[in-house]
mmCIF file of C-alpha atoms and ligand atoms in Angstrom:
data_model
loop_
_atom_site.group_PDB
_atom_site.id
_atom_site.type_symbol
_atom_site.label_atom_id
_atom_site.label_comp_id
_atom_site.label_asym_id
_atom_site.label_seq_id
_atom_site.Cartn_x
_atom_site.Cartn_y
_atom_site.Cartn_z
ATOM 1 C CA MET A 7 144.567 108.699 88.039
ATOM 2 C CA ASP A 8 146.130 110.667 85.205
ATOM 3 C CA PHE A 9 143.832 112.705 82.971
ATOM 4 C CA SER A 10 146.563 114.565 81.092
ATOM 5 C CA GLY A 11 145.361 115.496 77.614
ATOM 6 C CA LYS A 12 141.744 114.658 78.440
ATOM 7 C CA THR A 13 139.011 117.282 78.313
ATOM 8 C CA VAL A 14 136.175 117.292 80.838
ATOM 9 C CA LEU A 15 133.077 119.493 80.721
ATOM 10 C CA VAL A 16 131.279 119.929 84.053
ATOM 11 C CA THR A 17 127.817 121.471 84.206
ATOM 12 C CA GLY A 18 126.969 123.300 87.433
ATOM 13 C CA ALA A 19 130.635 123.969 88.215
ATOM 14 C CA SER A 20 130.087 127.195 90.174
ATOM 15 C CA ARG A 21 129.893 125.484 93.584
ATOM 16 C CA GLY A 22 129.255 122.219 95.424
ATOM 17 C CA ILE A 23 129.866 118.884 93.737
ATOM 18 C CA GLY A 24 130.526 120.460 90.323
ATOM 19 C CA ALA A 25 133.237 122.858 91.551
ATOM 20 C CA SER A 26 134.933 120.081 93.505
ATOM 21 C CA THR A 27 134.770 117.804 90.452
ATOM 22 C CA ALA A 28 136.373 120.437 88.226
ATOM 23 C CA ARG A 29 139.187 120.948 90.749
ATOM 24 C CA GLN A 30 139.826 117.194 91.078
ATOM 25 C CA PHE A 31 139.951 116.535 87.340
ATOM 26 C CA ALA A 32 142.171 119.567 86.784
ATOM 27 C CA SER A 33 144.574 118.483 89.511
ATOM 28 C CA ALA A 34 144.805 115.110 87.726
ATOM 29 C CA GLY A 35 145.931 116.915 84.567
ATOM 30 C CA ALA A 36 142.645 117.344 82.668
ATOM 31 C CA ASN A 37 141.534 120.344 80.668
ATOM 32 C CA VAL A 38 138.270 121.482 82.221
ATOM 33 C CA VAL A 39 135.347 123.455 80.829
ATOM 34 C CA LEU A 40 133.359 124.995 83.666
ATOM 35 C CA THR A 41 129.738 125.882 83.050
ATOM 36 C CA ALA A 42 127.040 127.449 85.224
ATOM 37 C CA ARG A 43 124.838 130.521 85.269
ATOM 38 C CA SER A 44 126.992 132.329 87.878
ATOM 39 C CA GLU A 45 129.607 133.781 85.575
ATOM 40 C CA SER A 46 131.789 135.364 88.259
ATOM 41 C CA ALA A 47 132.027 132.111 90.259
ATOM 42 C CA ILE A 48 133.148 129.986 87.299
ATOM 43 C CA LYS A 49 135.573 132.690 86.133
ATOM 44 C CA GLU A 50 137.101 132.791 89.597
ATOM 45 C CA LEU A 51 137.469 129.000 89.644
ATOM 46 C CA ALA A 52 138.942 128.966 86.134
ATOM 47 C CA ALA A 53 141.501 131.579 87.216
ATOM 48 C CA GLU A 54 142.379 129.450 90.258
ATOM 49 C CA ILE A 55 142.868 126.344 88.085
ATOM 50 C CA GLY A 56 144.912 128.110 85.412
ATOM 51 C CA GLN A 57 145.357 127.833 81.650
ATOM 52 C CA ASN A 58 143.783 124.364 81.415
ATOM 53 C CA ALA A 59 140.389 125.787 82.401
ATOM 54 C CA ARG A 60 137.723 127.681 80.484
ATOM 55 C CA ALA A 61 134.664 129.323 82.043
ATOM 56 C CA VAL A 62 131.585 129.263 79.821
ATOM 57 C CA PRO A 63 128.397 130.879 81.176
ATOM 58 C CA CYS A 64 125.600 128.424 80.486
ATOM 59 C CA ASP A 65 122.030 127.749 81.501
ATOM 60 C CA VAL A 66 121.534 124.014 80.873
ATOM 61 C CA SER A 67 117.837 124.580 80.271
ATOM 62 C CA ARG A 68 118.845 126.263 76.993
ATOM 63 C CA TYR A 69 120.173 123.887 74.349
ATOM 64 C CA ASP A 70 122.193 126.577 72.568
ATOM 65 C CA ASP A 71 124.107 127.358 75.770
ATOM 66 C CA ILE A 72 125.277 123.789 76.348
ATOM 67 C CA SER A 73 125.947 123.247 72.673
ATOM 68 C CA ASN A 74 128.171 126.352 72.757
ATOM 69 C CA ALA A 75 130.056 124.989 75.789
ATOM 70 C CA VAL A 76 130.776 121.720 73.937
ATOM 71 C CA GLN A 77 132.024 123.796 70.994
ATOM 72 C CA VAL A 78 134.343 125.747 73.305
ATOM 73 C CA ALA A 79 135.782 122.425 74.533
ATOM 74 C CA CYS A 80 136.447 121.343 70.941
ATOM 75 C CA ASP A 81 137.880 124.701 69.855
ATOM 76 C CA SER A 82 140.071 125.153 72.944
ATOM 77 C CA PHE A 83 141.251 121.615 73.589
ATOM 78 C CA GLY A 84 140.538 119.628 70.419
ATOM 79 C CA GLY A 85 137.598 117.517 71.622
ATOM 80 C CA LEU A 86 135.545 116.341 74.566
ATOM 81 C CA ASP A 87 136.333 113.149 76.490
ATOM 82 C CA VAL A 88 134.059 113.429 79.523
ATOM 83 C CA LEU A 89 130.741 115.161 80.208
ATOM 84 C CA ILE A 90 129.655 115.433 83.830
ATOM 85 C CA GLY A 91 125.936 116.305 83.868
ATOM 86 C CA ASN A 92 125.834 117.738 87.355
ATOM 87 C CA ALA A 93 123.756 120.939 87.179
ATOM 88 C CA GLY A 94 120.597 120.620 89.225
ATOM 89 C CA VAL A 95 118.150 122.418 91.502
ATOM 90 C CA ILE A 96 115.696 121.353 94.205
ATOM 91 C CA GLU A 97 113.862 124.621 94.871
ATOM 92 C CA PRO A 98 110.989 125.364 95.000
ATOM 93 C CA ILE A 99 110.281 122.531 97.444
ATOM 94 C CA SER A 100 106.494 122.350 97.757
ATOM 95 C CA HIS A 101 103.615 119.937 97.965
ATOM 96 C CA LEU A 102 102.357 118.787 94.594
ATOM 97 C CA GLN A 103 98.825 120.083 95.044
ATOM 98 C CA SER A 104 100.000 123.627 95.822
ATOM 99 C CA ALA A 105 103.097 123.758 93.571
ATOM 100 C CA ASP A 106 103.460 126.674 91.178
ATOM 101 C CA PRO A 107 103.038 125.008 87.764
ATOM 102 C CA ASP A 108 105.625 127.165 85.976
ATOM 103 C CA ALA A 109 108.238 126.771 88.709
ATOM 104 C CA TRP A 110 107.632 122.985 88.755
ATOM 105 C CA GLY A 111 108.251 122.891 85.018
ATOM 106 C CA GLN A 112 111.419 124.964 85.311
ATOM 107 C CA VAL A 113 112.944 122.244 87.518
ATOM 108 C CA ILE A 114 112.149 119.705 84.801
ATOM 109 C CA ASP A 115 113.761 122.050 82.269
ATOM 110 C CA ILE A 116 117.000 122.097 84.286
ATOM 111 C CA ASN A 117 117.251 118.640 85.884
ATOM 112 C CA LEU A 118 115.795 116.583 83.027
ATOM 113 C CA LYS A 119 115.870 118.516 79.771
ATOM 114 C CA GLY A 120 119.267 119.940 80.768
ATOM 115 C CA VAL A 121 120.647 116.397 81.016
ATOM 116 C CA PHE A 122 119.202 115.518 77.615
ATOM 117 C CA TYR A 123 120.622 118.734 76.095
ATOM 118 C CA GLY A 124 124.096 117.853 77.402
ATOM 119 C CA MET A 125 123.911 114.352 75.964
ATOM 120 C CA ARG A 126 122.494 115.661 72.696
ATOM 121 C CA ALA A 127 125.364 118.130 72.315
ATOM 122 C CA ALA A 128 128.179 115.815 73.446
ATOM 123 C CA MET A 129 127.244 112.470 71.892
ATOM 124 C CA PRO A 130 127.919 113.352 68.225
ATOM 125 C CA VAL A 131 131.347 114.797 69.112
ATOM 126 C CA MET A 132 132.275 111.751 71.191
ATOM 127 C CA THR A 133 130.917 109.307 68.615
ATOM 128 C CA GLU A 134 132.988 110.908 65.900
ATOM 129 C CA ALA A 135 136.079 110.697 68.104
ATOM 130 C CA GLY A 136 135.443 106.989 68.785
ATOM 131 C CA GLY A 137 134.338 107.253 72.392
ATOM 132 C CA GLY A 138 133.803 109.231 75.574
ATOM 133 C CA THR A 139 132.236 109.092 79.011
ATOM 134 C CA ILE A 140 128.984 110.756 80.085
ATOM 135 C CA ILE A 141 128.114 110.655 83.780
ATOM 136 C CA THR A 142 124.965 112.231 85.184
ATOM 137 C CA ILE A 143 124.519 112.981 88.878
ATOM 138 C CA SER A 144 121.506 111.034 90.000
ATOM 139 C CA SER A 145 119.873 110.724 93.407
ATOM 140 C CA GLY A 146 118.065 108.270 95.639
ATOM 141 C CA ALA A 147 115.079 110.444 94.673
ATOM 142 C CA ALA A 148 115.188 108.839 91.205
ATOM 143 C CA SER A 149 113.621 105.745 92.743
ATOM 144 C CA SER A 150 112.030 106.951 96.015
ATOM 145 C CA ALA A 151 109.008 109.227 96.301
ATOM 146 C CA LEU A 152 109.669 111.992 98.834
ATOM 147 C CA GLU A 153 107.134 114.473 100.199
ATOM 148 C CA GLY A 154 107.511 117.958 98.694
ATOM 149 C CA TRP A 155 109.932 116.767 96.036
ATOM 150 C CA SER A 156 107.606 115.680 93.180
ATOM 151 C CA HIS A 157 109.498 117.909 90.713
ATOM 152 C CA TYR A 158 112.902 116.649 91.864
ATOM 153 C CA CYS A 159 111.976 112.936 92.083
ATOM 154 C CA THR A 160 110.308 113.060 88.675
ATOM 155 C CA SER A 161 113.248 114.837 87.052
ATOM 156 C CA LYS A 162 115.835 112.471 88.528
ATOM 157 C CA ALA A 163 113.789 109.403 87.536
ATOM 158 C CA GLY A 164 113.655 110.736 83.983
ATOM 159 C CA ALA A 165 117.367 111.514 83.955
ATOM 160 C CA ALA A 166 118.098 107.944 85.093
ATOM 161 C CA MET A 167 116.137 106.669 82.105
ATOM 162 C CA LEU A 168 118.099 109.014 79.833
ATOM 163 C CA THR A 169 121.294 107.340 81.075
ATOM 164 C CA ARG A 170 119.905 103.954 80.064
ATOM 165 C CA CYS A 171 118.693 105.218 76.683
ATOM 166 C CA ALA A 172 121.987 106.936 75.883
ATOM 167 C CA ASP A 173 123.835 103.739 76.822
ATOM 168 C CA LYS A 174 121.572 101.680 74.581
ATOM 169 C CA GLU A 175 122.240 103.944 71.611
ATOM 170 C CA GLY A 176 125.865 104.887 72.322
ATOM 171 C CA ARG A 177 127.662 101.848 73.704
ATOM 172 C CA ALA A 178 128.458 100.346 70.305
ATOM 173 C CA SER A 179 130.146 103.633 69.356
ATOM 174 C CA GLY A 180 132.418 103.517 72.402
ATOM 175 C CA LEU A 181 130.342 105.713 74.683
ATOM 176 C CA ARG A 182 130.409 104.932 78.390
ATOM 177 C CA VAL A 183 127.219 106.336 79.936
ATOM 178 C CA MET A 184 126.587 106.044 83.672
ATOM 179 C CA GLY A 185 124.864 107.681 86.630
ATOM 180 C CA LEU A 186 126.209 108.423 90.101
ATOM 181 C CA SER A 187 123.883 108.653 93.062
ATOM 182 C CA PRO A 188 126.066 110.340 95.698
ATOM 183 C CA GLY A 189 123.956 109.985 98.849
ATOM 184 C CA THR A 190 123.629 113.268 100.754
ATOM 185 C CA VAL A 191 126.428 115.762 100.208
ATOM 186 C CA ALA A 192 127.336 118.864 102.251
ATOM 187 C CA THR A 193 126.465 121.576 99.710
ATOM 188 C CA GLU A 194 124.162 124.576 99.282
ATOM 189 C CA MET A 195 121.420 122.186 98.148
ATOM 190 C CA GLN A 196 121.385 120.530 101.585
ATOM 191 C CA HIS A 197 121.046 123.975 103.223
ATOM 192 C CA GLU A 198 117.952 124.547 101.083
ATOM 193 C CA ILE A 199 116.565 121.111 101.982
ATOM 194 C CA LYS A 200 117.158 121.698 105.710
ATOM 195 C CA ALA A 201 115.479 125.126 105.569
ATOM 196 C CA SER A 202 112.337 123.575 104.049
ATOM 197 C CA GLY A 203 111.703 121.345 107.057
ATOM 198 C CA ILE A 204 109.804 118.973 104.746
ATOM 199 C CA ASN A 205 110.430 115.194 104.647
ATOM 200 C CA PRO A 206 113.042 113.155 106.547
ATOM 201 C CA VAL A 207 116.013 114.364 104.476
ATOM 202 C CA SER A 208 115.575 117.865 105.950
ATOM 203 C CA GLN A 209 115.943 116.374 109.442
ATOM 204 C CA LEU A 210 119.384 114.842 108.821
ATOM 205 C CA ASP A 211 122.305 116.113 110.842
ATOM 206 C CA TRP A 212 124.930 118.018 108.860
ATOM 207 C CA SER A 213 127.495 115.399 109.925
ATOM 208 C CA ASP A 214 125.466 112.770 108.013
ATOM 209 C CA HIS A 215 126.493 114.364 104.705
ATOM 210 C CA ILE A 216 129.615 113.373 102.792
ATOM 211 C CA PRO A 217 132.007 116.081 101.545
ATOM 212 C CA PRO A 218 131.731 117.111 97.852
ATOM 213 C CA ASP A 219 135.165 115.737 97.021
ATOM 214 C CA TRP A 220 133.835 112.185 97.576
ATOM 215 C CA PRO A 221 131.513 112.232 94.568
ATOM 216 C CA ALA A 222 134.241 114.132 92.679
ATOM 217 C CA ARG A 223 136.709 111.307 93.284
ATOM 218 C CA ALA A 224 134.064 108.712 92.439
ATOM 219 C CA LEU A 225 133.409 110.472 89.117
ATOM 220 C CA MET A 226 137.109 110.312 88.257
ATOM 221 C CA TRP A 227 137.202 106.614 89.093
ATOM 222 C CA MET A 228 134.113 106.012 86.934
ATOM 223 C CA CYS A 229 136.078 107.342 83.957
ATOM 224 C CA THR A 230 138.626 104.521 84.336
ATOM 225 C CA LYS A 231 138.473 100.973 83.014
ATOM 226 C CA ASP A 232 138.083 99.700 86.578
ATOM 227 C CA ALA A 233 134.465 100.923 86.429
ATOM 228 C CA ASP A 234 133.649 99.408 83.027
ATOM 229 C CA GLU A 235 131.348 96.799 84.561
ATOM 230 C CA PHE A 236 128.987 99.644 85.563
ATOM 231 C CA VAL A 237 128.580 101.130 82.085
ATOM 232 C CA GLY A 238 124.875 101.723 81.411
ATOM 233 C CA GLU A 239 124.038 101.689 85.111
ATOM 234 C CA GLU A 240 123.722 103.984 88.080
ATOM 235 C CA ILE A 241 125.984 103.372 91.031
ATOM 236 C CA SER A 242 125.483 104.614 94.569
ATOM 237 C CA LEU A 243 128.116 106.078 96.842
ATOM 238 C CA ARG A 244 126.119 104.740 99.777
ATOM 239 C CA ASN A 245 127.407 101.329 98.712
ATOM 240 C CA GLU A 246 130.410 100.345 100.847
ATOM 241 C CA ASP A 247 131.950 98.253 98.075
ATOM 242 C CA ILE A 248 131.866 101.210 95.701
ATOM 243 C CA ARG A 249 133.436 103.440 98.373
ATOM 244 C CA LYS A 250 136.239 100.907 98.725
ATOM 245 C CA ARG A 251 136.764 100.648 94.965
ATOM 246 C CA VAL A 252 136.985 104.455 94.748
ATOM 247 C CA GLY A 253 139.484 104.487 97.623
ATOM 248 C CA LEU A 254 137.312 106.539 99.963
ATOM 249 C CA ILE A 255 137.477 104.009 102.828
HETATM 250 P P1 LIG B 322 124.529 123.101 94.619
HETATM 251 O O1 LIG B 322 125.671 123.391 95.513
HETATM 252 O O2 LIG B 322 123.270 123.835 94.799
HETATM 253 O O3 LIG B 322 125.058 123.297 93.108
HETATM 254 C C1 LIG B 322 124.204 123.193 92.019
HETATM 255 C C2 LIG B 322 124.970 123.602 90.773
HETATM 256 O O4 LIG B 322 124.078 123.505 89.648
HETATM 257 C C3 LIG B 322 125.479 125.029 90.839
HETATM 258 O O5 LIG B 322 126.766 125.109 90.280
HETATM 259 C C4 LIG B 322 124.485 125.782 89.967
HETATM 260 O O6 LIG B 322 125.106 126.903 89.348
HETATM 261 C C5 LIG B 322 124.156 124.723 88.918
HETATM 262 N N1 LIG B 322 122.914 125.003 88.218
HETATM 263 C C6 LIG B 322 121.662 125.084 88.718
HETATM 264 N N2 LIG B 322 120.792 125.413 87.748
HETATM 265 C C7 LIG B 322 121.509 125.532 86.603
HETATM 266 C C8 LIG B 322 121.189 125.860 85.272
HETATM 267 N N3 LIG B 322 119.932 126.144 84.902
HETATM 268 N N4 LIG B 322 122.178 125.881 84.363
HETATM 269 C C9 LIG B 322 123.448 125.620 84.722
HETATM 270 N N5 LIG B 322 123.826 125.306 85.962
HETATM 271 C C10 LIG B 322 122.855 125.277 86.897
HETATM 272 O O7 LIG B 322 124.135 121.577 94.679
HETATM 273 P P2 LIG B 322 124.976 120.207 94.625
HETATM 274 O O8 LIG B 322 124.623 119.448 95.826
HETATM 275 O O9 LIG B 322 126.404 120.444 94.304
HETATM 276 O O10 LIG B 322 124.224 119.496 93.404
HETATM 277 C C11 LIG B 322 124.878 119.010 92.254
HETATM 278 C C12 LIG B 322 124.077 117.847 91.701
HETATM 279 O O11 LIG B 322 124.076 116.782 92.636
HETATM 280 C C13 LIG B 322 122.611 118.155 91.410
HETATM 281 O O12 LIG B 322 122.225 117.535 90.201
HETATM 282 C C14 LIG B 322 121.891 117.513 92.569
HETATM 283 O O13 LIG B 322 120.569 117.175 92.252
HETATM 284 C C15 LIG B 322 122.760 116.303 92.805
HETATM 285 N N6 LIG B 322 122.628 115.699 94.122
HETATM 286 C C16 LIG B 322 122.966 116.391 95.245
HETATM 287 C C17 LIG B 322 122.827 115.785 96.485
HETATM 288 C C18 LIG B 322 123.200 116.501 97.763
HETATM 289 O O14 LIG B 322 122.939 115.936 98.839
HETATM 290 N N7 LIG B 322 123.808 117.688 97.722
HETATM 291 C C19 LIG B 322 122.344 114.484 96.583
HETATM 292 C C20 LIG B 322 121.996 113.802 95.413
HETATM 293 C C21 LIG B 322 122.161 114.420 94.195
HETATM 294 P P3 LIG B 322 124.386 128.295 89.034
HETATM 295 O O15 LIG B 322 123.349 128.527 90.087
HETATM 296 O O16 LIG B 322 125.534 129.242 89.065
HETATM 297 O O17 LIG B 322 123.819 128.143 87.655
#
């Protein structure tokens, strides 16, 4: 896969799936805009990648931050071809009836409103350019209720609907909008889930998780024409056929 001349903005690029995704796209020739709240981590990664990378501190729960990151992509590289809406949190894991109301809402601000803000900032730029790809990282939690995860399940279900809405409004303008549900991935988020001890996901063995470069490679594949049949949909990396199409098995 050759992404030379393409520009990819990744939210939540300071670690985990987002950092791996930025590395993969960059190694395939793309310009990458790395965003996250941890400024030193994205600056370090940008320095590792080289002159095709920009680090833009950004809290996705603030529209102005993500709008600024899209502007940096346009100013630095002449446009934006791909938005990977990856930033997300799962803490604080807690039962609904004892959840802190403000903290619950902050997860919605990041996982749901943050996805909307990214789409809102990127879609006009992509529409004007005649097309682009927006992929949001979804989860099995978008369609399954899990104990202690009411904030997370609700936010991911909403984000999945945003993918469908953005497809409905953007497809005719050349926008390819999709979701990727990666299964469980060996990242910091799984450490947090394990530490909670709540619900069956926390009981999984570490060896059950896939490495972060698997979703990264799937995201690259989803940007190619080979994945066009999935535009407007969410695909799951638990699906063996998808793994084969991506070249993972
Ligand atoms: P992770 O290692 O904890 O990384 C999360 C990333 O999101 C970090 O880069 C973090 O950066 C960023 N982030 C969090 N809040 C943010 C905010 N307000 N603004 C900007 N960036 C923010 O977790 P991960 O597993 O890679 O998760 C990535 C995505 O995959 C999430 O959407 C998650 O829900 C989804 N997912 C993960 C799994 C899994 O098993 N790991 C499974 C299904 C879906 P800063 O803290 O520096 O801001």
